[in-house]
PDB file of N, CA and C in Angstrom:
ATOM      1  N   MET Z 247       0.821  -1.183   0.000  1.00  0.00           N
ATOM      2  CA  MET Z 247       0.000   0.000   0.000  1.00  0.00           C
ATOM      3  C   MET Z 247       0.877   1.264   0.000  1.00  0.00           C
ATOM      4  N   TYR Z 248       1.841   1.327   0.945  1.00  0.00           N
ATOM      5  CA  TYR Z 248       2.734   2.470   1.017  1.00  0.00           C
ATOM      6  C   TYR Z 248       4.117   2.146   0.477  1.00  0.00           C
ATOM      7  N   THR Z 249       4.294   0.947  -0.031  1.00  0.00           N
ATOM      8  CA  THR Z 249       5.610   0.500  -0.468  1.00  0.00           C
ATOM      9  C   THR Z 249       6.209   1.445  -1.498  1.00  0.00           C
ATOM     10  N   GLU Z 250       5.427   1.890  -2.448  1.00  0.00           N
ATOM     11  CA  GLU Z 250       5.948   2.783  -3.485  1.00  0.00           C
ATOM     12  C   GLU Z 250       6.419   4.109  -2.892  1.00  0.00           C
ATOM     13  N   LEU Z 251       5.648   4.671  -1.974  1.00  0.00           N
ATOM     14  CA  LEU Z 251       6.052   5.922  -1.325  1.00  0.00           C
ATOM     15  C   LEU Z 251       7.321   5.736  -0.501  1.00  0.00           C
ATOM     16  N   LEU Z 252       7.412   4.609   0.178  1.00  0.00           N
ATOM     17  CA  LEU Z 252       8.589   4.343   0.999  1.00  0.00           C
ATOM     18  C   LEU Z 252       9.837   4.160   0.146  1.00  0.00           C
ATOM     19  N   THR Z 253       9.694   3.510  -1.012  1.00  0.00           N
ATOM     20  CA  THR Z 253      10.851   3.346  -1.890  1.00  0.00           C
ATOM     21  C   THR Z 253      11.256   4.694  -2.475  1.00  0.00           C
ATOM     22  N   GLN Z 254      10.304   5.551  -2.766  1.00  0.00           N
ATOM     23  CA  GLN Z 254      10.626   6.893  -3.250  1.00  0.00           C
ATOM     24  C   GLN Z 254      11.334   7.709  -2.176  1.00  0.00           C
ATOM     25  N   ALA Z 255      11.080   7.378  -0.915  1.00  0.00           N
ATOM     26  CA  ALA Z 255      11.724   8.068   0.203  1.00  0.00           C
ATOM     27  C   ALA Z 255      13.125   7.535   0.468  1.00  0.00           C
ATOM     28  N   GLY Z 256      13.535   6.496  -0.275  1.00  0.00           N
ATOM     29  CA  GLY Z 256      14.897   6.008  -0.144  1.00  0.00           C
ATOM     30  C   GLY Z 256      15.072   4.620   0.436  1.00  0.00           C
ATOM     31  N   LEU Z 257      13.984   3.942   0.771  1.00  0.00           N
ATOM     32  CA  LEU Z 257      14.094   2.578   1.289  1.00  0.00           C
ATOM     33  C   LEU Z 257      14.136   1.595   0.128  1.00  0.00           C
ATOM     34  N   SER Z 258      14.802   0.464   0.348  1.00  0.00           N
ATOM     35  CA  SER Z 258      14.767  -0.592  -0.656  1.00  0.00           C
ATOM     36  C   SER Z 258      13.374  -1.215  -0.639  1.00  0.00           C
ATOM     37  N   GLU Z 259      13.073  -2.026  -1.648  1.00  0.00           N
ATOM     38  CA  GLU Z 259      11.752  -2.661  -1.687  1.00  0.00           C
ATOM     39  C   GLU Z 259      11.534  -3.557  -0.474  1.00  0.00           C
ATOM     40  N   LYS Z 260      12.565  -4.303  -0.081  1.00  0.00           N
ATOM     41  CA  LYS Z 260      12.435  -5.199   1.075  1.00  0.00           C
ATOM     42  C   LYS Z 260      12.283  -4.401   2.359  1.00  0.00           C
ATOM     43  N   GLU Z 261      13.030  -3.309   2.494  1.00  0.00           N
ATOM     44  CA  GLU Z 261      12.895  -2.462   3.671  1.00  0.00           C
ATOM     45  C   GLU Z 261      11.500  -1.858   3.727  1.00  0.00           C
ATOM     46  N   ALA Z 262      11.018  -1.391   2.588  1.00  0.00           N
ATOM     47  CA  ALA Z 262       9.691  -0.785   2.532  1.00  0.00           C
ATOM     48  C   ALA Z 262       8.606  -1.787   2.900  1.00  0.00           C
ATOM     49  N   ALA Z 263       8.687  -3.000   2.357  1.00  0.00           N
ATOM     50  CA  ALA Z 263       7.685  -4.026   2.662  1.00  0.00           C
ATOM     51  C   ALA Z 263       7.722  -4.412   4.135  1.00  0.00           C
ATOM     52  N   THR Z 264       8.920  -4.514   4.685  1.00  0.00           N
ATOM     53  CA  THR Z 264       9.069  -4.873   6.094  1.00  0.00           C
ATOM     54  C   THR Z 264       8.547  -3.760   6.989  1.00  0.00           C
ATOM     55  N   TYR Z 265       8.892  -2.528   6.668  1.00  0.00           N
ATOM     56  CA  TYR Z 265       8.429  -1.381   7.453  1.00  0.00           C
ATOM     57  C   TYR Z 265       6.905  -1.285   7.422  1.00  0.00           C
ATOM     58  N   GLU Z 266       6.337  -1.474   6.257  1.00  0.00           N
ATOM     59  CA  GLU Z 266       4.880  -1.422   6.130  1.00  0.00           C
ATOM     60  C   GLU Z 266       4.212  -2.517   6.971  1.00  0.00           C
ATOM     61  N   LYS Z 267       4.791  -3.698   6.960  1.00  0.00           N
ATOM     62  CA  LYS Z 267       4.219  -4.800   7.756  1.00  0.00           C
ATOM     63  C   LYS Z 267       4.350  -4.500   9.244  1.00  0.00           C
ATOM     64  N   LEU Z 268       5.459  -3.880   9.651  1.00  0.00           N
ATOM     65  CA  LEU Z 268       5.624  -3.493  11.047  1.00  0.00           C
ATOM     66  C   LEU Z 268       4.603  -2.430  11.450  1.00  0.00           C
ATOM     67  N   LEU Z 269       4.299  -1.513  10.552  1.00  0.00           N
ATOM     68  CA  LEU Z 269       3.259  -0.519  10.837  1.00  0.00           C
ATOM     69  C   LEU Z 269       1.926  -1.207  11.108  1.00  0.00           C
ATOM     70  N   GLU Z 270       1.669  -2.252  10.361  1.00  0.00           N
ATOM     71  CA  GLU Z 270       0.410  -2.998  10.500  1.00  0.00           C
ATOM     72  C   GLU Z 270       0.376  -3.819  11.788  1.00  0.00           C
ATOM     73  N   LEU Z 271       1.504  -4.490  12.101  1.00  0.00           N
ATOM     74  CA  LEU Z 271       1.526  -5.435  13.216  1.00  0.00           C
ATOM     75  C   LEU Z 271       1.933  -4.822  14.551  1.00  0.00           C
ATOM     76  N   GLY Z 272       2.681  -3.738  14.525  1.00  0.00           N
ATOM     77  CA  GLY Z 272       3.188  -3.152  15.769  1.00  0.00           C
ATOM     78  C   GLY Z 272       4.454  -3.856  16.216  1.00  0.00           C
ATOM     79  N   SER Z 273       4.601  -4.067  17.502  1.00  0.00           N
ATOM     80  CA  SER Z 273       5.787  -4.715  18.058  1.00  0.00           C
ATOM     81  C   SER Z 273       5.682  -6.227  17.890  1.00  0.00           C
ATOM     82  N   VAL Z 274       6.653  -6.815  17.185  1.00  0.00           N
ATOM     83  CA  VAL Z 274       6.599  -8.248  16.896  1.00  0.00           C
ATOM     84  C   VAL Z 274       7.980  -8.873  16.982  1.00  0.00           C
ATOM     85  N   THR Z 275       7.981 -10.182  17.104  1.00  0.00           N
ATOM     86  CA  THR Z 275       9.220 -10.946  17.042  1.00  0.00           C
ATOM     87  C   THR Z 275       9.514 -11.269  15.580  1.00  0.00           C
ATOM     88  N   VAL Z 276      10.735 -11.672  15.308  1.00  0.00           N
ATOM     89  CA  VAL Z 276      11.103 -12.048  13.948  1.00  0.00           C
ATOM     90  C   VAL Z 276      10.283 -13.253  13.499  1.00  0.00           C
ATOM     91  N   GLY Z 277      10.051 -14.192  14.402  1.00  0.00           N
ATOM     92  CA  GLY Z 277       9.251 -15.369  14.055  1.00  0.00           C
ATOM     93  C   GLY Z 277       7.872 -15.015  13.551  1.00  0.00           C
ATOM     94  N   LYS Z 278       7.223 -14.079  14.226  1.00  0.00           N
ATOM     95  CA  LYS Z 278       5.884 -13.661  13.803  1.00  0.00           C
ATOM     96  C   LYS Z 278       5.963 -12.891  12.484  1.00  0.00           C
ATOM     97  N   LEU Z 279       6.979 -12.064  12.354  1.00  0.00           N
ATOM     98  CA  LEU Z 279       7.142 -11.284  11.131  1.00  0.00           C
ATOM     99  C   LEU Z 279       7.422 -12.182   9.932  1.00  0.00           C
ATOM    100  N   LEU Z 280       8.142 -13.268  10.158  1.00  0.00           N
ATOM    101  CA  LEU Z 280       8.438 -14.219   9.083  1.00  0.00           C
ATOM    102  C   LEU Z 280       7.174 -14.852   8.508  1.00  0.00           C
ATOM    103  N   LYS Z 281       6.129 -14.962   9.312  1.00  0.00           N
ATOM    104  CA  LYS Z 281       4.873 -15.543   8.842  1.00  0.00           C
ATOM    105  C   LYS Z 281       4.162 -14.633   7.842  1.00  0.00           C
ATOM    106  N   HIS Z 282       4.543 -13.353   7.850  1.00  0.00           N
ATOM    107  CA  HIS Z 282       3.864 -12.374   7.002  1.00  0.00           C
ATOM    108  C   HIS Z 282       4.709 -11.880   5.831  1.00  0.00           C
ATOM    109  N   LEU Z 283       5.980 -12.252   5.809  1.00  0.00           N
ATOM    110  CA  LEU Z 283       6.881 -11.790   4.751  1.00  0.00           C
ATOM    111  C   LEU Z 283       7.591 -12.976   4.109  1.00  0.00           C
ATOM    112  N   PRO Z 284       7.940 -12.879   2.830  1.00  0.00           N
ATOM    113  CA  PRO Z 284       8.538 -14.019   2.122  1.00  0.00           C
ATOM    114  C   PRO Z 284      10.068 -14.107   2.234  1.00  0.00           C
ATOM    115  N   TYR Z 285      10.646 -13.577   3.288  1.00  0.00           N
ATOM    116  CA  TYR Z 285      12.103 -13.541   3.410  1.00  0.00           C
ATOM    117  C   TYR Z 285      12.604 -14.637   4.337  1.00  0.00           C
ATOM    118  N   LYS Z 286      13.866 -14.978   4.165  1.00  0.00           N
ATOM    119  CA  LYS Z 286      14.523 -15.920   5.068  1.00  0.00           C
ATOM    120  C   LYS Z 286      14.895 -15.174   6.343  1.00  0.00           C
ATOM    121  N   ARG Z 287      15.062 -15.921   7.422  1.00  0.00           N
ATOM    122  CA  ARG Z 287      15.346 -15.336   8.732  1.00  0.00           C
ATOM    123  C   ARG Z 287      16.583 -14.428   8.697  1.00  0.00           C
ATOM    124  N   GLY Z 288      17.662 -14.898   8.105  1.00  0.00           N
ATOM    125  CA  GLY Z 288      18.886 -14.099   8.041  1.00  0.00           C
ATOM    126  C   GLY Z 288      18.693 -12.812   7.269  1.00  0.00           C
ATOM    127  N   ASP Z 289      17.984 -12.891   6.158  1.00  0.00           N
ATOM    128  CA  ASP Z 289      17.696 -11.691   5.363  1.00  0.00           C
ATOM    129  C   ASP Z 289      16.855 -10.699   6.162  1.00  0.00           C
ATOM    130  N   LEU Z 290      15.884 -11.220   6.889  1.00  0.00           N
ATOM    131  CA  LEU Z 290      15.009 -10.352   7.665  1.00  0.00           C
ATOM    132  C   LEU Z 290      15.789  -9.634   8.767  1.00  0.00           C
ATOM    133  N   TYR Z 291      16.710 -10.333   9.423  1.00  0.00           N
ATOM    134  CA  TYR Z 291      17.542  -9.679  10.430  1.00  0.00           C
ATOM    135  C   TYR Z 291      18.379  -8.570   9.799  1.00  0.00           C
ATOM    136  N   ASN Z 292      18.899  -8.802   8.595  1.00  0.00           N
ATOM    137  CA  ASN Z 292      19.671  -7.764   7.903  1.00  0.00           C
ATOM    138  C   ASN Z 292      18.800  -6.564   7.558  1.00  0.00           C
ATOM    139  N   ILE Z 293      17.588  -6.819   7.079  1.00  0.00           N
ATOM    140  CA  ILE Z 293      16.658  -5.740   6.745  1.00  0.00           C
ATOM    141  C   ILE Z 293      16.301  -4.944   7.995  1.00  0.00           C
ATOM    142  N   LEU Z 294      15.997  -5.644   9.078  1.00  0.00           N
ATOM    143  CA  LEU Z 294      15.642  -4.970  10.326  1.00  0.00           C
ATOM    144  C   LEU Z 294      16.827  -4.174  10.869  1.00  0.00           C
ATOM    145  N   GLY Z 295      18.040  -4.702  10.709  1.00  0.00           N
ATOM    146  CA  GLY Z 295      19.236  -3.976  11.132  1.00  0.00           C
ATOM    147  C   GLY Z 295      19.414  -2.693  10.343  1.00  0.00           C
ATOM    148  N   SER Z 296      19.152  -2.764   9.063  1.00  0.00           N
ATOM    149  CA  SER Z 296      19.236  -1.580   8.214  1.00  0.00           C
ATOM    150  C   SER Z 296      18.187  -0.546   8.612  1.00  0.00           C
ATOM    151  N   LEU Z 297      16.974  -1.004   8.863  1.00  0.00           N
ATOM    152  CA  LEU Z 297      15.910  -0.092   9.308  1.00  0.00           C
ATOM    153  C   LEU Z 297      16.245   0.508  10.673  1.00  0.00           C
ATOM    154  N   ARG Z 298      16.861  -0.281  11.547  1.00  0.00           N
ATOM    155  CA  ARG Z 298      17.277   0.217  12.863  1.00  0.00           C
ATOM    156  C   ARG Z 298      18.343   1.299  12.703  1.00  0.00           C
ATOM    157  N   ASP Z 299      19.309   1.060  11.818  1.00  0.00           N
ATOM    158  CA  ASP Z 299      20.365   2.040  11.572  1.00  0.00           C
ATOM    159  C   ASP Z 299      19.812   3.346  11.015  1.00  0.00           C
ATOM    160  N   LYS Z 300      18.700   3.271  10.309  1.00  0.00           N
ATOM    161  CA  LYS Z 300      18.057   4.465   9.750  1.00  0.00           C
ATOM    162  C   LYS Z 300      17.115   5.120  10.757  1.00  0.00           C
ATOM    163  N   GLY Z 301      16.969   4.519  11.938  1.00  0.00           N
ATOM    164  CA  GLY Z 301      16.119   5.085  12.981  1.00  0.00           C
ATOM    165  C   GLY Z 301      14.643   4.805  12.811  1.00  0.00           C
ATOM    166  N   LEU Z 302      14.303   3.824  11.972  1.00  0.00           N
ATOM    167  CA  LEU Z 302      12.902   3.533  11.699  1.00  0.00           C
ATOM    168  C   LEU Z 302      12.346   2.366  12.507  1.00  0.00           C
ATOM    169  N   VAL Z 303      13.244   1.617  13.146  1.00  0.00           N
ATOM    170  CA  VAL Z 303      12.848   0.457  13.942  1.00  0.00           C
ATOM    171  C   VAL Z 303      13.688   0.451  15.211  1.00  0.00           C
ATOM    172  N   SER Z 304      13.063   0.094  16.315  1.00  0.00           N
ATOM    173  CA  SER Z 304      13.813  -0.101  17.554  1.00  0.00           C
ATOM    174  C   SER Z 304      13.656  -1.553  17.972  1.00  0.00           C
ATOM    175  N   GLU Z 305      14.635  -2.036  18.700  1.00  0.00           N
ATOM    176  CA  GLU Z 305      14.569  -3.426  19.154  1.00  0.00           C
ATOM    177  C   GLU Z 305      14.600  -3.463  20.666  1.00  0.00           C
ATOM    178  N   GLY Z 306      13.970  -4.478  21.204  1.00  0.00           N
ATOM    179  CA  GLY Z 306      13.919  -4.643  22.646  1.00  0.00           C
ATOM    180  C   GLY Z 306      13.964  -6.116  23.008  1.00  0.00           C
ATOM    181  N   LEU Z 307      14.384  -6.384  24.218  1.00  0.00           N
ATOM    182  CA  LEU Z 307      14.487  -7.755  24.702  1.00  0.00           C
ATOM    183  C   LEU Z 307      13.531  -7.926  25.865  1.00  0.00           C
ATOM    184  N   SER Z 308      12.623  -8.886  25.749  1.00  0.00           N
ATOM    185  CA  SER Z 308      11.668  -9.159  26.799  1.00  0.00           C
ATOM    186  C   SER Z 308      11.603 -10.661  27.038  1.00  0.00           C
ATOM    187  N   LYS Z 309      11.942 -11.072  28.242  1.00  0.00           N
ATOM    188  CA  LYS Z 309      11.941 -12.491  28.613  1.00  0.00           C
ATOM    189  C   LYS Z 309      12.814 -13.310  27.669  1.00  0.00           C
ATOM    190  N   GLY Z 310      13.935 -12.724  27.257  1.00  0.00           N
ATOM    191  CA  GLY Z 310      14.878 -13.427  26.403  1.00  0.00           C
ATOM    192  C   GLY Z 310      14.505 -13.473  24.933  1.00  0.00           C
ATOM    193  N   VAL Z 311      13.460 -12.769  24.559  1.00  0.00           N
ATOM    194  CA  VAL Z 311      13.007 -12.780  23.169  1.00  0.00           C
ATOM    195  C   VAL Z 311      13.144 -11.373  22.588  1.00  0.00           C
ATOM    196  N   MET Z 312      13.823 -11.276  21.460  1.00  0.00           N
ATOM    197  CA  MET Z 312      14.009  -9.990  20.786  1.00  0.00           C
ATOM    198  C   MET Z 312      12.747  -9.632  20.021  1.00  0.00           C
ATOM    199  N   SER Z 313      12.299  -8.402  20.211  1.00  0.00           N
ATOM    200  CA  SER Z 313      11.144  -7.926  19.445  1.00  0.00           C
ATOM    201  C   SER Z 313      11.512  -6.599  18.786  1.00  0.00           C
ATOM    202  N   PHE Z 314      10.830  -6.299  17.713  1.00  0.00           N
ATOM    203  CA  PHE Z 314      11.095  -5.098  16.940  1.00  0.00           C
ATOM    204  C   PHE Z 314       9.834  -4.242  16.906  1.00  0.00           C
ATOM    205  N   THR Z 315      10.038  -2.939  17.086  1.00  0.00           N
ATOM    206  CA  THR Z 315       8.937  -1.997  17.120  1.00  0.00           C
ATOM    207  C   THR Z 315       9.184  -0.915  16.085  1.00  0.00           C
ATOM    208  N   VAL Z 316       8.167  -0.586  15.348  1.00  0.00           N
ATOM    209  CA  VAL Z 316       8.273   0.445  14.322  1.00  0.00           C
ATOM    210  C   VAL Z 316       8.293   1.826  14.980  1.00  0.00           C
ATOM    211  N   GLU Z 317       9.118   2.699  14.440  1.00  0.00           N
ATOM    212  CA  GLU Z 317       9.168   4.084  14.892  1.00  0.00           C
ATOM    213  C   GLU Z 317       8.248   4.920  14.004  1.00  0.00           C
ATOM    214  N   SER Z 318       8.036   6.135  14.369  1.00  0.00           N
ATOM    215  CA  SER Z 318       7.130   7.012  13.637  1.00  0.00           C
ATOM    216  C   SER Z 318       7.571   7.209  12.190  1.00  0.00           C
ATOM    217  N   PRO Z 319       6.634   7.196  11.258  1.00  0.00           N
ATOM    218  CA  PRO Z 319       6.966   7.454   9.855  1.00  0.00           C
ATOM    219  C   PRO Z 319       7.557   8.852   9.630  1.00  0.00           C
ATOM    220  N   ASP Z 320       7.373   9.753  10.596  1.00  0.00           N
ATOM    221  CA  ASP Z 320       7.951  11.093  10.475  1.00  0.00           C
ATOM    222  C   ASP Z 320       9.467  11.050  10.364  1.00  0.00           C
ATOM    223  N   LYS Z 321      10.093  10.001  10.868  1.00  0.00           N
ATOM    224  CA  LYS Z 321      11.547   9.885  10.835  1.00  0.00           C
ATOM    225  C   LYS Z 321      12.069   9.621   9.424  1.00  0.00           C
ATOM    226  N   ILE Z 322      11.211   9.207   8.520  1.00  0.00           N
ATOM    227  CA  ILE Z 322      11.635   8.948   7.151  1.00  0.00           C
ATOM    228  C   ILE Z 322      12.109  10.236   6.490  1.00  0.00           C
ATOM    229  N   ALA Z 323      11.461  11.327   6.790  1.00  0.00           N
ATOM    230  CA  ALA Z 323      11.841  12.606   6.195  1.00  0.00           C
ATOM    231  C   ALA Z 323      13.247  13.023   6.622  1.00  0.00           C
ATOM    232  N   ASP Z 324      13.669  12.603   7.793  1.00  0.00           N
ATOM    233  CA  ASP Z 324      15.009  12.935   8.277  1.00  0.00           C
ATOM    234  C   ASP Z 324      16.038  12.180   7.467  1.00  0.00           C
TER     235      ASP Z 324
END
């Protein structure tokens, strides 16, 4: 839905698709995110790392499980 706008803002197609899915799902684990995206686990960690480096995703550890949370879309303009 927003993938085209996100790619125009400078995200790769995979980053855009992942970011859009995070907007939909909220805070999720990689396992749950894998059920909604066609990427391999290693690729998804790389995509999430790239989004984290861009300030669009934050990660947290709860009960030994890493989860990822989407940051505000306003940060894309930065």
